[in-house]
Amino acid sequence: MSKDFTMKQVTIVVPKGIATNLSSITGSFEILTSANEYWQKIGNKPMIEVRIAGFMTELKLDAGFFSIYPVNIKEIKKTDLLIIPSLSSDHDNVIKENAALITWIMEQYKSGAEIASICTGAFLLAAAGILEGKTCSTHWNAATDFRRLFPNVHLQIDKLITVEEGIYTNGGAYSFLNLILFLVEKYFDRDTAIFCSKIFQIDIERSSQSAFFIFQTQKNHGDELICQAQTYIEENLSEKISFEELASKLAISRRNFDRRFIKATGNTPVEYLQRVKVEVAKRTLEKGRKSIFEVMNEVGYSDDKAFREVFKKITGLSPLDYRVKYNKKAVLV
């Protein structure tokens, strides 16, 4: 079925500051322009026009080795698709530096533009107020900072891509390639997306970043009692932990213990215990030659079915598949 022709305007924005990630700008530009060239090669009119725009005339990145010369964003009155690249750390400062860009992003969304944020580009999207009450993804390593700044956004770091009301977000680092393929399929068609996946050698069916997640024990929350509980959990992984007894030891009711634990860590005590266990299991599977059974016992599981289910729920892979993927010396058991 042929598509009705309408030239779409795509704008890749360039935030101020050295925190901007160059690869997510150039990668997005290259894949989208390649898709457009292929689309024309098979007999169609150009589908999109891609521009890189910002509030500055030049931005030097990566110790000055690279420079970007964006077009003046003030000259762009309307765009159909707006892409926000990935940012590095120091998110508070990046948001302050880009107040004008955040306002422009909000205005474009109100005017009907769709918006895609790459990795930590979600911070600018959320700062524009567009994600309030909505679901989004970002890099798992930035999750704590994101939740601190935007508590009313439903962050789902296991998701590689989220879609909601003309808003598209994705997980971390080079997973943005999958987001761009998703956009190619949406704006062109499936065949063009498959062509790009083959040319750029991107796994088009990847849907989760769970296997890449490194669980970090959140202890900078300021609740000393919960810090004690976290330490107890981490030091007694092989034991059967009763949270009723732990709460009693800490002289707090179970209900208040759960409430404070969730507020401090973003996880229930049970979820936290599971994530710590799985993180230790992952590291053992990556580095050692122990059997799945040995690893399971070391982190306090006696039921191999329960261990496999929890492991797969958190990582997206079975323990065996995880070991095969990340341990070159792995042997089948």
mmCIF file of C-alpha atoms in Angstrom:
data_model
loop_
_atom_site.group_PDB
_atom_site.id
_atom_site.type_symbol
_atom_site.label_atom_id
_atom_site.label_comp_id
_atom_site.label_asym_id
_atom_site.label_seq_id
_atom_site.Cartn_x
_atom_site.Cartn_y
_atom_site.Cartn_z
ATOM 1 C CA MET A 1 0.000 0.000 0.000
ATOM 2 C CA SER A 2 1.492 3.357 -1.012
ATOM 3 C CA LYS A 3 1.781 6.161 1.483
ATOM 4 C CA ASP A 4 0.295 9.618 0.902
ATOM 5 C CA PHE A 5 3.246 11.874 0.315
ATOM 6 C CA THR A 6 3.908 14.565 2.897
ATOM 7 C CA MET A 7 7.422 15.866 3.468
ATOM 8 C CA LYS A 8 8.119 15.566 7.208
ATOM 9 C CA GLN A 9 10.435 17.987 8.966
ATOM 10 C CA VAL A 10 12.782 16.277 11.434
ATOM 11 C CA THR A 11 14.857 18.370 13.816
ATOM 12 C CA ILE A 12 17.713 16.940 15.885
ATOM 13 C CA VAL A 13 18.301 19.506 18.614
ATOM 14 C CA VAL A 14 21.742 20.360 20.000
ATOM 15 C CA PRO A 15 21.646 21.276 23.719
ATOM 16 C CA LYS A 16 24.151 23.730 25.135
ATOM 17 C CA GLY A 17 27.117 22.446 27.107
ATOM 18 C CA ILE A 18 29.859 19.886 26.643
ATOM 19 C CA ALA A 19 27.553 17.203 28.063
ATOM 20 C CA THR A 20 25.891 16.592 24.696
ATOM 21 C CA ASN A 21 26.605 13.149 23.269
ATOM 22 C CA LEU A 22 27.954 13.416 19.709
ATOM 23 C CA SER A 23 27.256 9.839 18.623
ATOM 24 C CA SER A 24 23.513 10.083 19.251
ATOM 25 C CA ILE A 25 23.373 13.163 16.999
ATOM 26 C CA THR A 26 25.494 11.826 14.160
ATOM 27 C CA GLY A 27 24.061 8.304 14.420
ATOM 28 C CA SER A 28 20.482 9.539 14.247
ATOM 29 C CA PHE A 29 21.299 11.812 11.323
ATOM 30 C CA GLU A 30 23.089 9.095 9.373
ATOM 31 C CA ILE A 31 20.403 6.416 9.768
ATOM 32 C CA LEU A 32 17.531 8.786 8.967
ATOM 33 C CA THR A 33 19.241 10.214 5.884
ATOM 34 C CA SER A 34 20.137 6.688 4.718
ATOM 35 C CA ALA A 35 16.496 5.648 5.128
ATOM 36 C CA ASN A 36 15.435 8.673 3.079
ATOM 37 C CA GLU A 37 17.952 7.869 0.334
ATOM 38 C CA TYR A 38 16.774 4.258 0.176
ATOM 39 C CA TRP A 39 13.149 5.401 0.070
ATOM 40 C CA GLN A 40 13.909 7.570 -2.957
ATOM 41 C CA LYS A 41 16.005 4.852 -4.601
ATOM 42 C CA ILE A 42 12.990 2.519 -4.721
ATOM 43 C CA GLY A 43 10.928 5.147 -6.526
ATOM 44 C CA ASN A 44 9.432 7.410 -3.872
ATOM 45 C CA LYS A 45 9.657 11.128 -3.244
ATOM 46 C CA PRO A 46 11.801 12.120 -0.223
ATOM 47 C CA MET A 47 9.868 11.441 2.972
ATOM 48 C CA ILE A 48 11.804 13.611 5.440
ATOM 49 C CA GLU A 49 14.108 16.590 5.683
ATOM 50 C CA VAL A 50 16.554 16.292 8.572
ATOM 51 C CA ARG A 51 18.095 19.327 10.261
ATOM 52 C CA ILE A 52 20.432 19.710 13.221
ATOM 53 C CA ALA A 53 19.530 22.869 15.137
ATOM 54 C CA GLY A 54 20.398 24.736 18.322
ATOM 55 C CA PHE A 55 20.682 28.108 19.996
ATOM 56 C CA MET A 56 24.421 28.338 19.293
ATOM 57 C CA THR A 57 26.381 28.650 16.044
ATOM 58 C CA GLU A 58 29.062 26.150 17.076
ATOM 59 C CA LEU A 59 29.440 23.526 19.783
ATOM 60 C CA LYS A 60 32.798 21.888 20.479
ATOM 61 C CA LEU A 61 32.620 18.378 21.920
ATOM 62 C CA ASP A 62 34.939 15.622 23.134
ATOM 63 C CA ALA A 63 37.870 17.779 24.252
ATOM 64 C CA GLY A 64 37.513 19.964 21.165
ATOM 65 C CA PHE A 65 38.182 17.173 18.691
ATOM 66 C CA PHE A 66 34.716 17.574 17.136
ATOM 67 C CA SER A 67 32.542 20.580 16.373
ATOM 68 C CA ILE A 68 28.870 20.847 15.399
ATOM 69 C CA TYR A 69 27.516 23.822 13.461
ATOM 70 C CA PRO A 70 23.756 23.684 13.979
ATOM 71 C CA VAL A 71 21.278 25.854 12.108
ATOM 72 C CA ASN A 72 19.583 28.598 14.092
ATOM 73 C CA ILE A 73 16.707 26.948 15.919
ATOM 74 C CA LYS A 74 14.806 30.252 16.003
ATOM 75 C CA GLU A 75 14.350 29.949 12.241
ATOM 76 C CA ILE A 76 12.404 26.691 12.668
ATOM 77 C CA LYS A 77 8.791 27.632 13.193
ATOM 78 C CA LYS A 78 7.412 24.103 13.068
ATOM 79 C CA THR A 79 8.796 20.577 13.014
ATOM 80 C CA ASP A 80 7.017 17.232 12.729
ATOM 81 C CA LEU A 81 9.536 15.163 14.683
ATOM 82 C CA LEU A 82 11.954 16.490 17.260
ATOM 83 C CA ILE A 83 14.861 14.329 18.476
ATOM 84 C CA ILE A 84 16.675 15.100 21.731
ATOM 85 C CA PRO A 85 20.155 13.524 21.931
ATOM 86 C CA SER A 86 21.769 11.879 24.911
ATOM 87 C CA LEU A 87 23.401 13.966 27.642
ATOM 88 C CA SER A 88 26.166 13.159 30.079
ATOM 89 C CA SER A 89 25.940 13.646 33.865
ATOM 90 C CA ASP A 90 25.400 16.879 35.851
ATOM 91 C CA HIS A 91 21.756 16.902 34.840
ATOM 92 C CA ASP A 92 20.801 19.823 37.114
ATOM 93 C CA ASN A 93 23.272 22.109 35.355
ATOM 94 C CA VAL A 94 22.319 20.887 31.874
ATOM 95 C CA ILE A 95 18.676 21.737 32.603
ATOM 96 C CA LYS A 96 19.642 25.246 33.786
ATOM 97 C CA GLU A 97 21.833 25.857 30.743
ATOM 98 C CA ASN A 98 19.077 24.850 28.352
ATOM 99 C CA ALA A 99 16.077 26.770 29.675
ATOM 100 C CA ALA A 100 15.425 28.355 26.248
ATOM 101 C CA LEU A 101 15.642 24.984 24.479
ATOM 102 C CA ILE A 102 13.297 23.370 27.021
ATOM 103 C CA THR A 103 10.729 26.124 26.352
ATOM 104 C CA TRP A 104 11.115 25.597 22.586
ATOM 105 C CA ILE A 105 10.610 21.844 22.986
ATOM 106 C CA MET A 106 7.429 22.416 24.993
ATOM 107 C CA GLU A 107 6.089 24.861 22.384
ATOM 108 C CA GLN A 108 6.787 22.449 19.538
ATOM 109 C CA TYR A 109 4.964 19.629 21.336
ATOM 110 C CA LYS A 110 1.970 21.889 21.929
ATOM 111 C CA SER A 111 2.022 22.709 18.211
ATOM 112 C CA GLY A 112 1.713 19.051 17.293
ATOM 113 C CA ALA A 113 5.311 17.847 16.985
ATOM 114 C CA GLU A 114 6.202 14.322 18.015
ATOM 115 C CA ILE A 115 9.257 14.036 20.252
ATOM 116 C CA ALA A 116 11.845 11.303 20.665
ATOM 117 C CA SER A 117 14.392 11.460 23.479
ATOM 118 C CA ILE A 118 17.572 9.435 23.371
ATOM 119 C CA CYS A 119 18.891 7.997 26.638
ATOM 120 C CA THR A 120 19.339 10.878 29.133
ATOM 121 C CA GLY A 121 17.775 13.305 26.691
ATOM 122 C CA ALA A 122 14.671 12.367 28.691
ATOM 123 C CA PHE A 123 15.846 14.871 31.338
ATOM 124 C CA LEU A 124 15.162 17.782 28.958
ATOM 125 C CA LEU A 125 11.857 16.238 27.902
ATOM 126 C CA ALA A 126 10.786 15.841 31.529
ATOM 127 C CA ALA A 127 11.997 19.360 32.399
ATOM 128 C CA ALA A 128 9.585 20.666 29.747
ATOM 129 C CA GLY A 129 6.734 19.112 31.768
ATOM 130 C CA ILE A 130 5.758 16.860 28.869
ATOM 131 C CA LEU A 131 6.283 13.608 30.770
ATOM 132 C CA GLU A 132 4.215 14.407 33.856
ATOM 133 C CA GLY A 133 2.139 11.333 34.695
ATOM 134 C CA LYS A 134 3.509 9.497 31.674
ATOM 135 C CA THR A 135 5.870 6.552 31.182
ATOM 136 C CA CYS A 136 9.417 6.916 29.886
ATOM 137 C CA SER A 137 12.790 5.199 29.801
ATOM 138 C CA THR A 138 16.357 6.439 30.158
ATOM 139 C CA HIS A 139 19.768 4.998 30.956
ATOM 140 C CA TRP A 140 19.585 2.720 34.008
ATOM 141 C CA ASN A 141 22.628 4.524 35.446
ATOM 142 C CA ALA A 142 20.709 7.814 35.540
ATOM 143 C CA ALA A 143 17.551 6.394 37.125
ATOM 144 C CA THR A 144 18.185 7.625 40.680
ATOM 145 C CA ASP A 145 18.890 11.170 39.498
ATOM 146 C CA PHE A 146 15.856 11.129 37.210
ATOM 147 C CA ARG A 147 13.503 9.972 39.967
ATOM 148 C CA ARG A 148 14.879 12.662 42.278
ATOM 149 C CA LEU A 149 14.195 15.422 39.764
ATOM 150 C CA PHE A 150 10.953 14.080 38.281
ATOM 151 C CA PRO A 151 9.057 11.996 40.873
ATOM 152 C CA ASN A 152 5.778 12.236 38.934
ATOM 153 C CA VAL A 153 7.124 10.530 35.821
ATOM 154 C CA HIS A 154 6.705 6.739 35.581
ATOM 155 C CA LEU A 155 10.258 5.632 34.832
ATOM 156 C CA GLN A 156 10.626 2.121 33.407
ATOM 157 C CA ILE A 157 14.317 1.460 32.892
ATOM 158 C CA ASP A 158 13.725 -2.110 31.746
ATOM 159 C CA LYS A 159 12.043 -0.771 28.607
ATOM 160 C CA LEU A 160 14.219 -0.173 25.571
ATOM 161 C CA ILE A 161 11.562 2.009 23.933
ATOM 162 C CA THR A 162 8.415 3.610 25.332
ATOM 163 C CA VAL A 163 5.582 5.072 23.267
ATOM 164 C CA GLU A 164 2.972 7.451 24.637
ATOM 165 C CA GLU A 165 0.950 10.243 22.978
ATOM 166 C CA GLY A 166 3.504 11.171 20.330
ATOM 167 C CA ILE A 167 6.398 10.774 22.771
ATOM 168 C CA TYR A 168 9.104 8.184 22.218
ATOM 169 C CA THR A 169 11.887 7.514 24.722
ATOM 170 C CA ASN A 170 14.601 4.908 24.900
ATOM 171 C CA GLY A 171 17.129 3.358 27.255
ATOM 172 C CA GLY A 172 20.853 3.905 27.471
ATOM 173 C CA ALA A 173 23.850 4.533 25.280
ATOM 174 C CA TYR A 174 23.844 2.945 21.810
ATOM 175 C CA SER A 175 20.373 1.485 22.250
ATOM 176 C CA PHE A 176 19.284 4.726 20.560
ATOM 177 C CA LEU A 177 19.942 2.871 17.302
ATOM 178 C CA ASN A 178 16.854 0.768 18.017
ATOM 179 C CA LEU A 179 14.794 3.890 18.667
ATOM 180 C CA ILE A 180 15.842 5.365 15.322
ATOM 181 C CA LEU A 181 14.944 2.096 13.559
ATOM 182 C CA PHE A 182 11.556 2.278 15.274
ATOM 183 C CA LEU A 183 11.101 5.814 13.910
ATOM 184 C CA VAL A 184 12.209 4.726 10.433
ATOM 185 C CA GLU A 185 9.511 2.052 10.448
ATOM 186 C CA LYS A 186 6.931 4.556 11.669
ATOM 187 C CA TYR A 187 7.730 7.297 9.144
ATOM 188 C CA PHE A 188 8.706 5.064 6.190
ATOM 189 C CA ASP A 189 7.774 1.371 6.418
ATOM 190 C CA ARG A 190 8.937 -1.989 7.759
ATOM 191 C CA ASP A 191 11.010 -2.815 4.658
ATOM 192 C CA THR A 192 13.002 0.407 4.993
ATOM 193 C CA ALA A 193 13.627 -0.290 8.683
ATOM 194 C CA ILE A 194 14.837 -3.802 7.843
ATOM 195 C CA PHE A 195 17.130 -2.364 5.155
ATOM 196 C CA CYS A 196 18.655 0.046 7.688
ATOM 197 C CA SER A 197 19.008 -2.711 10.294
ATOM 198 C CA LYS A 198 21.018 -4.752 7.790
ATOM 199 C CA ILE A 199 23.148 -1.854 6.545
ATOM 200 C CA PHE A 200 23.992 -0.645 10.069
ATOM 201 C CA GLN A 201 23.883 -4.170 11.560
ATOM 202 C CA ILE A 202 21.408 -3.386 14.326
ATOM 203 C CA ASP A 203 19.256 -6.056 15.954
ATOM 204 C CA ILE A 204 15.813 -4.775 14.988
ATOM 205 C CA GLU A 205 13.903 -6.979 17.447
ATOM 206 C CA ARG A 206 15.709 -5.951 20.627
ATOM 207 C CA SER A 207 13.165 -4.654 23.146
ATOM 208 C CA SER A 208 14.807 -4.554 26.575
ATOM 209 C CA GLN A 209 17.888 -3.143 28.260
ATOM 210 C CA SER A 210 17.448 -5.344 31.339
ATOM 211 C CA ALA A 211 20.422 -7.578 30.516
ATOM 212 C CA PHE A 212 22.718 -4.550 30.642
ATOM 213 C CA PHE A 213 21.435 -3.223 33.957
ATOM 214 C CA ILE A 214 23.887 -3.010 36.851
ATOM 215 C CA PHE A 215 21.943 -2.738 40.091
ATOM 216 C CA GLN A 216 23.357 -0.026 42.320
ATOM 217 C CA THR A 217 22.441 -0.049 45.973
ATOM 218 C CA GLN A 218 20.881 3.368 46.565
ATOM 219 C CA LYS A 219 22.256 4.663 49.871
ATOM 220 C CA ASN A 220 22.426 8.408 49.334
ATOM 221 C CA HIS A 221 18.811 8.890 50.412
ATOM 222 C CA GLY A 222 19.583 10.102 53.949
ATOM 223 C CA ASP A 223 17.487 7.538 55.854
ATOM 224 C CA GLU A 224 19.978 5.935 58.254
ATOM 225 C CA LEU A 225 17.564 3.246 59.445
ATOM 226 C CA ILE A 226 16.966 2.054 55.869
ATOM 227 C CA CYS A 227 20.721 2.135 55.224
ATOM 228 C CA GLN A 228 21.109 -0.289 58.151
ATOM 229 C CA ALA A 229 18.415 -2.527 56.643
ATOM 230 C CA GLN A 230 20.143 -2.468 53.235
ATOM 231 C CA THR A 231 23.480 -3.404 54.777
ATOM 232 C CA TYR A 232 21.862 -6.265 56.682
ATOM 233 C CA ILE A 233 20.265 -7.573 53.466
ATOM 234 C CA GLU A 234 23.543 -7.354 51.524
ATOM 235 C CA GLU A 235 25.509 -9.145 54.248
ATOM 236 C CA ASN A 236 23.014 -12.002 54.666
ATOM 237 C CA LEU A 237 22.129 -12.962 51.107
ATOM 238 C CA SER A 238 22.527 -16.689 51.694
ATOM 239 C CA GLU A 239 20.191 -16.611 54.718
ATOM 240 C CA LYS A 240 16.414 -16.625 54.781
ATOM 241 C CA ILE A 241 15.539 -13.045 55.719
ATOM 242 C CA SER A 242 12.328 -12.253 57.589
ATOM 243 C CA PHE A 243 11.417 -8.621 57.067
ATOM 244 C CA GLU A 244 9.040 -8.812 60.046
ATOM 245 C CA GLU A 245 12.017 -9.707 62.245
ATOM 246 C CA LEU A 246 14.266 -7.127 60.585
ATOM 247 C CA ALA A 247 11.711 -4.384 61.178
ATOM 248 C CA SER A 248 11.402 -5.507 64.807
ATOM 249 C CA LYS A 249 15.201 -5.370 65.239
ATOM 250 C CA LEU A 250 15.156 -1.817 63.918
ATOM 251 C CA ALA A 251 12.307 -0.902 66.311
ATOM 252 C CA ILE A 252 9.847 0.047 63.584
ATOM 253 C CA SER A 253 6.510 -1.394 62.478
ATOM 254 C CA ARG A 254 6.513 -3.501 59.329
ATOM 255 C CA ARG A 255 4.138 -1.061 57.626
ATOM 256 C CA ASN A 256 6.367 1.956 58.297
ATOM 257 C CA PHE A 257 9.447 -0.066 57.409
ATOM 258 C CA ASP A 258 8.019 -0.908 53.990
ATOM 259 C CA ARG A 259 6.877 2.669 53.402
ATOM 260 C CA ARG A 260 10.272 4.174 54.276
ATOM 261 C CA PHE A 261 12.124 1.494 52.328
ATOM 262 C CA ILE A 262 10.162 2.186 49.132
ATOM 263 C CA LYS A 263 10.559 5.944 49.562
ATOM 264 C CA ALA A 264 14.333 5.638 50.063
ATOM 265 C CA THR A 265 15.227 3.021 47.448
ATOM 266 C CA GLY A 266 12.387 2.922 44.953
ATOM 267 C CA ASN A 267 11.971 -0.808 45.680
ATOM 268 C CA THR A 268 10.007 -2.845 48.180
ATOM 269 C CA PRO A 269 12.244 -4.803 50.607
ATOM 270 C CA VAL A 270 11.482 -8.019 48.679
ATOM 271 C CA GLU A 271 12.315 -6.405 45.322
ATOM 272 C CA TYR A 272 15.528 -4.985 46.757
ATOM 273 C CA LEU A 273 16.551 -8.388 48.104
ATOM 274 C CA GLN A 274 15.845 -10.014 44.740
ATOM 275 C CA ARG A 275 17.796 -7.390 42.823
ATOM 276 C CA VAL A 276 20.827 -7.657 45.108
ATOM 277 C CA LYS A 277 20.769 -11.457 44.849
ATOM 278 C CA VAL A 278 20.522 -11.338 41.052
ATOM 279 C CA GLU A 279 23.303 -8.750 40.797
ATOM 280 C CA VAL A 280 25.654 -10.970 42.808
ATOM 281 C CA ALA A 281 24.602 -13.971 40.713
ATOM 282 C CA LYS A 282 25.268 -12.042 37.488
ATOM 283 C CA ARG A 283 28.792 -11.137 38.554
ATOM 284 C CA THR A 284 29.544 -14.723 39.534
ATOM 285 C CA LEU A 285 28.211 -16.024 36.226
ATOM 286 C CA GLU A 286 30.263 -13.443 34.309
ATOM 287 C CA LYS A 287 33.570 -14.198 36.017
ATOM 288 C CA GLY A 288 33.550 -17.778 37.243
ATOM 289 C CA ARG A 289 33.042 -21.331 36.128
ATOM 290 C CA LYS A 290 30.580 -22.275 38.856
ATOM 291 C CA SER A 291 27.454 -24.163 37.919
ATOM 292 C CA ILE A 292 24.053 -22.474 37.931
ATOM 293 C CA PHE A 293 23.183 -24.646 40.948
ATOM 294 C CA GLU A 294 26.228 -23.409 42.918
ATOM 295 C CA VAL A 295 25.487 -19.768 42.092
ATOM 296 C CA MET A 296 21.842 -20.218 43.042
ATOM 297 C CA ASN A 297 22.789 -21.610 46.458
ATOM 298 C CA GLU A 298 25.344 -18.886 47.125
ATOM 299 C CA VAL A 299 22.686 -16.194 46.822
ATOM 300 C CA GLY A 300 20.202 -18.025 49.019
ATOM 301 C CA TYR A 301 17.892 -19.829 46.608
ATOM 302 C CA SER A 302 16.993 -23.483 47.158
ATOM 303 C CA ASP A 303 14.326 -23.669 44.463
ATOM 304 C CA ASP A 304 15.909 -23.543 40.999
ATOM 305 C CA LYS A 305 12.572 -22.689 39.349
ATOM 306 C CA ALA A 306 12.107 -19.652 41.601
ATOM 307 C CA PHE A 307 15.706 -18.568 40.956
ATOM 308 C CA ARG A 308 15.302 -18.829 37.180
ATOM 309 C CA GLU A 309 12.013 -16.936 37.241
ATOM 310 C CA VAL A 310 13.368 -14.057 39.331
ATOM 311 C CA PHE A 311 16.612 -13.920 37.325
ATOM 312 C CA LYS A 312 14.763 -13.767 34.000
ATOM 313 C CA LYS A 313 12.253 -11.236 35.299
ATOM 314 C CA ILE A 314 15.090 -8.858 36.223
ATOM 315 C CA THR A 315 17.576 -9.488 33.394
ATOM 316 C CA GLY A 316 15.370 -10.687 30.561
ATOM 317 C CA LEU A 317 17.577 -13.791 30.221
ATOM 318 C CA SER A 318 17.746 -17.178 31.903
ATOM 319 C CA PRO A 319 20.842 -17.744 34.134
ATOM 320 C CA LEU A 320 22.275 -20.121 31.528
ATOM 321 C CA ASP A 321 21.682 -17.739 28.627
ATOM 322 C CA TYR A 322 23.202 -14.910 30.647
ATOM 323 C CA ARG A 323 26.351 -16.919 31.367
ATOM 324 C CA VAL A 324 26.706 -17.969 27.724
ATOM 325 C CA LYS A 325 26.326 -14.333 26.655
ATOM 326 C CA TYR A 326 28.773 -12.759 29.109
ATOM 327 C CA ASN A 327 31.257 -15.462 30.115
ATOM 328 C CA LYS A 328 33.537 -16.695 27.320
ATOM 329 C CA LYS A 329 34.742 -19.562 29.473
ATOM 330 C CA ALA A 330 31.245 -20.759 30.315
ATOM 331 C CA VAL A 331 30.579 -24.480 30.106
ATOM 332 C CA LEU A 332 27.187 -26.137 29.853
ATOM 333 C CA VAL A 333 25.846 -27.788 32.967
#
